[in-house]
Coordinates of C-alpha atoms in Angstrom, one line a residue:
M48 CA -22.4 145.5 -19.7
N49 CA -20.0 142.8 -18.3
W50 CA -19.6 139.3 -19.8
E51 CA -21.2 137.6 -16.8
L52 CA -24.4 139.7 -17.2
L53 CA -24.5 139.0 -20.9
L54 CA -24.2 135.2 -20.3
W55 CA -27.1 135.3 -17.8
L56 CA -29.2 137.2 -20.4
L57 CA -28.4 134.6 -23.1
A58 CA -29.2 131.8 -20.7
L59 CA -32.5 133.4 -19.8
C60 CA -33.4 133.9 -23.5
A61 CA -32.6 130.3 -24.2
L62 CA -34.8 129.2 -21.3
L63 CA -37.7 131.3 -22.5
L64 CA -37.3 129.9 -26.0
L65 CA -37.4 126.4 -24.6
V66 CA -40.5 127.1 -22.6
V67 CA -42.2 128.7 -25.7
Q68 CA -41.3 125.6 -27.8
L69 CA -42.6 123.3 -25.1
L70 CA -45.9 125.1 -24.9
R71 CA -46.2 124.9 -28.7
F72 CA -45.5 121.2 -28.7
L73 CA -48.2 120.6 -26.1
R74 CA -50.7 122.2 -28.5
A75 CA -49.2 120.5 -31.6
D76 CA -51.3 118.1 -33.7
G77 CA -48.5 116.8 -35.9
D78 CA -44.8 115.9 -35.8
L79 CA -42.3 118.8 -35.9
T80 CA -41.2 118.2 -39.5
L81 CA -44.8 118.2 -40.7
L82 CA -45.7 121.4 -38.9
W83 CA -42.6 123.1 -40.3
A84 CA -43.7 122.1 -43.8
E85 CA -47.2 123.5 -43.0
W86 CA -45.5 126.8 -42.1
Q87 CA -42.7 127.1 -44.6
G88 CA -43.2 124.3 -47.1
R89 CA -44.9 123.9 -50.5
R90 CA -48.7 124.3 -50.7
P91 CA -50.9 121.5 -51.9
E92 CA -52.7 124.1 -54.1
W93 CA -49.4 124.5 -56.0
E94 CA -48.1 121.0 -56.1
L95 CA -51.0 118.6 -56.6
T96 CA -53.0 120.4 -59.3
D97 CA -53.7 118.4 -62.5
M98 CA -52.5 115.1 -61.0
V99 CA -54.3 111.8 -61.3
V100 CA -55.0 110.5 -57.7
W101 CA -56.4 107.1 -56.9
V102 CA -57.9 106.8 -53.4
T103 CA -59.0 103.5 -51.9
G104 CA -61.4 103.4 -49.0
A105 CA -63.0 106.5 -50.5
S106 CA -66.6 105.8 -49.4
S107 CA -66.2 107.1 -45.8
G108 CA -64.0 108.6 -43.2
I109 CA -60.5 109.9 -44.1
G110 CA -60.9 108.7 -47.7
E111 CA -64.1 110.5 -48.2
E112 CA -62.8 113.8 -46.8
L113 CA -59.6 113.4 -48.9
A114 CA -61.8 113.1 -52.0
Y115 CA -63.6 116.4 -51.1
Q116 CA -60.4 118.3 -50.5
L117 CA -58.7 116.9 -53.6
S118 CA -61.7 117.8 -55.7
K119 CA -61.0 121.5 -54.9
L120 CA -57.4 121.2 -56.2
G121 CA -58.3 120.4 -59.8
V122 CA -57.1 116.8 -59.8
S123 CA -58.5 113.8 -61.6
L124 CA -59.9 111.4 -59.1
V125 CA -60.3 107.7 -58.9
L126 CA -62.6 106.6 -56.1
S127 CA -62.5 103.0 -54.9
A128 CA -64.2 101.0 -52.2
R129 CA -66.6 98.1 -52.1
R130 CA -69.9 100.1 -51.7
V131 CA -70.7 101.6 -55.1
H132 CA -73.7 103.6 -53.9
E133 CA -71.5 105.4 -51.3
L134 CA -68.9 106.1 -53.9
E135 CA -71.5 107.6 -56.1
R136 CA -72.6 109.8 -53.2
V137 CA -69.1 111.0 -52.7
K138 CA -68.7 111.7 -56.4
R139 CA -71.9 113.8 -56.5
R140 CA -70.7 115.9 -53.6
C141 CA -67.3 116.3 -55.2
L142 CA -69.0 117.6 -58.3
E143 CA -71.2 120.0 -56.3
N144 CA -68.6 121.5 -54.1
G145 CA -65.3 121.0 -56.0
N146 CA -63.7 122.2 -59.2
L147 CA -64.2 119.0 -61.2
K148 CA -66.4 117.9 -64.0
E149 CA -68.0 114.5 -64.6
K150 CA -65.1 113.3 -66.8
D151 CA -62.6 114.1 -64.0
I152 CA -63.9 111.4 -61.6
L153 CA -63.9 107.7 -62.1
V154 CA -65.9 105.5 -59.7
L155 CA -64.1 102.2 -59.6
P156 CA -65.5 99.5 -57.2
L157 CA -62.7 97.5 -55.5
D158 CA -62.3 94.8 -52.9
L159 CA -58.8 94.9 -51.5
T160 CA -59.1 91.2 -50.4
D161 CA -59.8 90.2 -54.0
T162 CA -56.2 90.5 -55.1
G163 CA -57.0 88.8 -58.4
S164 CA -59.0 91.9 -59.5
H165 CA -56.2 94.5 -58.8
E166 CA -54.4 94.2 -62.1
A167 CA -57.6 94.8 -64.1
A168 CA -58.5 97.7 -61.9
T169 CA -55.1 99.3 -62.5
E170 CA -55.5 98.9 -66.2
A171 CA -59.0 100.5 -66.0
V172 CA -57.5 103.6 -64.4
L173 CA -54.7 103.8 -67.0
Q174 CA -57.2 103.4 -69.8
E175 CA -59.3 106.2 -68.4
F176 CA -56.6 108.8 -67.5
G177 CA -53.4 107.5 -69.1
R178 CA -51.4 107.6 -65.9
I179 CA -51.4 107.3 -62.1
D180 CA -49.6 110.1 -60.3
I181 CA -50.6 109.3 -56.7
L182 CA -51.9 106.1 -55.2
V183 CA -53.4 106.7 -51.8
N184 CA -53.7 103.3 -49.9
N185 CA -56.4 104.2 -47.5
G186 CA -58.7 101.2 -47.4
G187 CA -58.7 99.1 -44.3
I188 CA -60.5 98.1 -41.1
S189 CA -59.8 98.4 -37.4
Q190 CA -60.3 96.1 -34.4
R191 CA -61.7 96.5 -30.9
S192 CA -61.4 93.2 -28.9
L193 CA -59.1 91.5 -26.4
C194 CA -56.7 88.9 -27.8
M195 CA -58.3 86.1 -25.8
D196 CA -61.8 87.0 -27.1
T197 CA -60.7 87.2 -30.8
S198 CA -60.9 84.4 -33.3
L199 CA -58.0 83.6 -35.6
D200 CA -60.3 84.5 -38.5
V201 CA -60.3 88.1 -37.3
Y202 CA -56.5 88.3 -37.4
R203 CA -56.5 86.7 -40.8
K204 CA -59.0 89.2 -42.2
L205 CA -57.0 92.1 -40.8
I206 CA -53.8 90.9 -42.4
E207 CA -55.5 90.1 -45.7
L208 CA -57.3 93.5 -46.0
N209 CA -55.0 96.0 -44.3
Y210 CA -51.7 94.5 -45.3
L211 CA -51.8 92.0 -48.2
G212 CA -54.5 93.9 -50.1
T213 CA -52.5 97.1 -49.9
V214 CA -49.3 95.3 -50.9
S215 CA -51.1 93.7 -53.9
L216 CA -52.5 97.0 -55.3
T217 CA -49.2 98.7 -54.8
K218 CA -47.4 96.0 -56.8
C219 CA -49.9 96.5 -59.6
V220 CA -49.4 100.2 -59.8
L221 CA -45.6 100.3 -59.1
P222 CA -44.4 99.1 -62.6
H223 CA -46.3 102.0 -64.2
M224 CA -44.5 104.5 -61.9
I225 CA -41.1 102.8 -62.5
E226 CA -41.7 103.1 -66.2
R227 CA -42.4 106.8 -65.8
K228 CA -39.7 107.2 -63.1
Q229 CA -42.1 109.2 -61.0
G230 CA -45.2 109.0 -58.7
K231 CA -46.2 109.0 -55.1
I232 CA -47.3 106.0 -53.1
V233 CA -49.1 107.3 -50.0
T234 CA -50.2 104.8 -47.4
V235 CA -52.6 105.8 -44.6
N236 CA -51.0 103.8 -41.7
S237 CA -51.7 104.7 -38.1
I238 CA -50.0 105.8 -34.9
L239 CA -50.6 102.1 -33.9
G240 CA -48.2 101.2 -36.7
I241 CA -45.5 102.8 -34.5
I242 CA -46.8 102.2 -30.9
S243 CA -49.0 99.3 -29.7
A244 CA -52.2 99.3 -27.7
P245 CA -54.6 96.8 -26.1
L246 CA -57.8 95.9 -27.9
S247 CA -56.0 96.2 -31.3
T248 CA -53.5 93.4 -31.4
G249 CA -54.4 92.3 -34.9
Y250 CA -54.8 95.9 -36.2
C251 CA -51.4 96.9 -34.7
A252 CA -49.8 93.8 -36.4
S253 CA -51.2 94.7 -39.8
K254 CA -50.1 98.4 -39.5
H255 CA -46.6 97.5 -38.2
A256 CA -46.3 95.2 -41.2
L257 CA -47.3 98.0 -43.6
R258 CA -44.7 100.3 -42.1
G259 CA -42.0 97.7 -42.4
F260 CA -43.0 96.9 -46.0
F261 CA -43.1 100.5 -47.3
N262 CA -39.9 101.5 -45.5
G263 CA -38.2 98.5 -47.1
L264 CA -39.8 99.4 -50.5
R265 CA -38.5 102.9 -50.3
T266 CA -34.9 101.6 -50.0
E267 CA -35.4 99.4 -53.1
L268 CA -36.6 102.4 -55.0
A269 CA -33.5 104.5 -54.2
A270 CA -32.6 104.4 -57.9
Y271 CA -35.9 106.2 -58.7
P272 CA -35.8 109.4 -56.7
G273 CA -38.9 110.6 -58.5
I274 CA -41.0 107.9 -56.8
I275 CA -42.0 109.0 -53.3
V276 CA -43.1 106.5 -50.7
S277 CA -44.9 108.1 -47.7
N278 CA -46.3 106.7 -44.5
I279 CA -49.1 108.7 -43.0
C280 CA -49.7 107.8 -39.4
P281 CA -52.9 109.4 -37.9
G282 CA -54.0 109.1 -34.3
P283 CA -57.6 109.1 -33.2
V284 CA -59.7 110.9 -35.8
Q285 CA -63.5 111.6 -36.0
S286 CA -64.8 108.9 -38.4
N287 CA -66.7 105.7 -38.4
I288 CA -63.6 103.5 -38.1
V289 CA -64.4 102.5 -34.6
E290 CA -68.0 101.8 -35.4
N291 CA -66.9 99.5 -38.3
S292 CA -64.2 97.8 -36.3
L293 CA -64.1 94.1 -36.0
A294 CA -64.9 92.5 -32.7
G295 CA -64.1 89.0 -31.6
E296 CA -65.6 87.4 -34.7
V297 CA -65.5 88.5 -38.3
T298 CA -69.3 88.7 -38.4
K299 CA -69.4 91.2 -35.5
T300 CA -68.6 94.9 -35.4
I301 CA -68.7 97.5 -32.7
A302 CA -72.4 98.5 -32.2
N303 CA -71.6 101.8 -30.3
N304 CA -68.5 103.9 -31.1
G305 CA -69.1 106.3 -28.3
D306 CA -68.5 110.1 -28.3
Q307 CA -66.0 111.1 -31.0
S308 CA -66.0 114.9 -30.5
H309 CA -62.8 114.9 -28.5
K310 CA -60.8 113.5 -31.5
M311 CA -59.1 115.4 -34.3
T312 CA -61.5 116.5 -37.1
T313 CA -61.2 114.6 -40.3
S314 CA -60.8 117.8 -42.3
R315 CA -57.7 118.8 -40.2
C316 CA -56.2 115.4 -40.6
V317 CA -56.6 115.4 -44.4
R318 CA -55.2 118.9 -44.7
L319 CA -52.1 117.8 -43.0
M320 CA -52.0 114.7 -45.2
L321 CA -52.1 117.0 -48.3
I322 CA -49.3 119.1 -46.9
S323 CA -47.2 115.9 -46.5
M324 CA -48.0 114.8 -50.0
A325 CA -47.0 118.3 -51.4
N326 CA -43.7 118.2 -49.6
D327 CA -42.8 114.6 -50.2
L328 CA -42.4 113.7 -46.6
K329 CA -41.5 110.1 -46.0
E330 CA -43.4 109.6 -42.7
V331 CA -45.6 111.9 -40.7
W332 CA -47.4 111.6 -37.4
I333 CA -50.8 113.3 -37.2
S334 CA -52.3 113.3 -33.7
Q335 CA -53.3 115.4 -30.9
Q336 CA -51.8 115.1 -27.4
P337 CA -51.1 112.9 -25.5
F338 CA -50.8 110.4 -28.3
L339 CA -48.2 112.6 -30.2
L340 CA -46.0 112.7 -27.1
V341 CA -46.3 109.0 -26.6
T342 CA -45.3 108.4 -30.2
Y343 CA -42.2 110.5 -29.7
L344 CA -41.4 108.4 -26.6
W345 CA -41.8 105.2 -28.5
Q346 CA -39.4 106.4 -31.1
Y347 CA -36.7 107.9 -28.9
M348 CA -37.3 106.6 -25.3
P349 CA -38.9 103.1 -25.6
T350 CA -38.3 102.1 -22.0
W351 CA -40.4 105.1 -20.8
A352 CA -42.9 104.4 -23.5
W353 CA -43.5 100.8 -22.3
W354 CA -44.2 102.0 -18.8
I355 CA -46.6 104.8 -19.8
T356 CA -48.4 102.5 -22.3
S357 CA -49.0 99.9 -19.7
K358 CA -50.7 102.5 -17.5
M359 CA -52.7 103.9 -20.4
G360 CA -53.6 100.5 -21.6
K361 CA -55.4 99.5 -18.4
K362 CA -57.6 102.6 -18.7
R363 CA -58.3 101.8 -22.3
I364 CA -59.6 98.4 -21.5
E365 CA -61.7 99.8 -18.6
N366 CA -63.3 102.4 -21.0
F367 CA -64.1 99.7 -23.6
K368 CA -65.7 97.4 -21.1
S369 CA -67.8 100.3 -19.7
G370 CA -69.1 101.1 -23.2
V371 CA -67.4 104.5 -23.8
D372 CA -64.8 105.3 -26.4
A373 CA -61.6 103.6 -25.4
D374 CA -59.4 106.7 -25.7
S375 CA -61.8 109.4 -24.4
S376 CA -60.3 109.7 -20.9
Y377 CA -56.8 110.5 -22.2
F378 CA -58.0 113.5 -24.1
K379 CA -60.1 114.8 -21.2
I380 CA -57.2 114.4 -18.7
F381 CA -54.7 116.1 -21.0
K382 CA -57.1 118.9 -21.9
T383 CA -57.8 119.6 -18.2
K384 CA -54.1 119.8 -17.4
R385 CA -53.4 121.9 -20.5
D386 CA -56.2 124.4 -19.7

């Protein structure tokens, strides 16, 4: 075999490998580091057992599913949200389907906007379990309205709840983690904390603020390598987040959230979150295509991303005005092309 033929074979193998990796990426539902950790990294079943985990926004959606999956890992759970009856429902199901006993779950009502109550809530958790190993900042609310149709009160509420409430609770828990020199602060951000989209100007602002705050906090905690600060950035997920989104006024929410079946299942999203927590990943992107691709473009090719987002944004507004889910057409178009 001559050298020229060998080089051609090597080039062909490299091309085939590139094609295979491209096809895998088109079917990916998380960033490459996260998917590598899922394949070769530490298992949540090994790393998270016996930890004390405080989950805000635990009464529905991602927070609810996170409680169910954590309950099977043998952790001690603190469930917080405003709706006590929903928290009790989640607790009952955790006890029925998980590996926990009554003493392992604390239902702790919490309003993130009532920052004056956060110190007492933190003390209640410490009194009950003696420590806080993981704080999962999951509480928040979304938005579906055009900027010109949105009152300033909506923007104020989004910042107070999504950003300031999360910062306040984190500041209450952080001294305890610094004293122990260990802990995990996991914040459920959003893909819209990296990119931006129409109908969510206030929501994007609050999530960009969260990402900036926790990235900055991570650098301040460099002297405490045992304290891990993680940003979890999901894309569209099957939940009631759209249904509960704020509209143009703080008293209005979206009446119809449309068909959600095309979005990532909440169970898959939470499983990837647990893998991220087990492997101490600093930031992960959890989303199906095409939003995962768009996120990579925003990170590495912003000029292209601006152009694509402007095209996608027009369709998003059209979908919203016609009463269907704002993102549904993107999934359908991509699925058609992929299939």
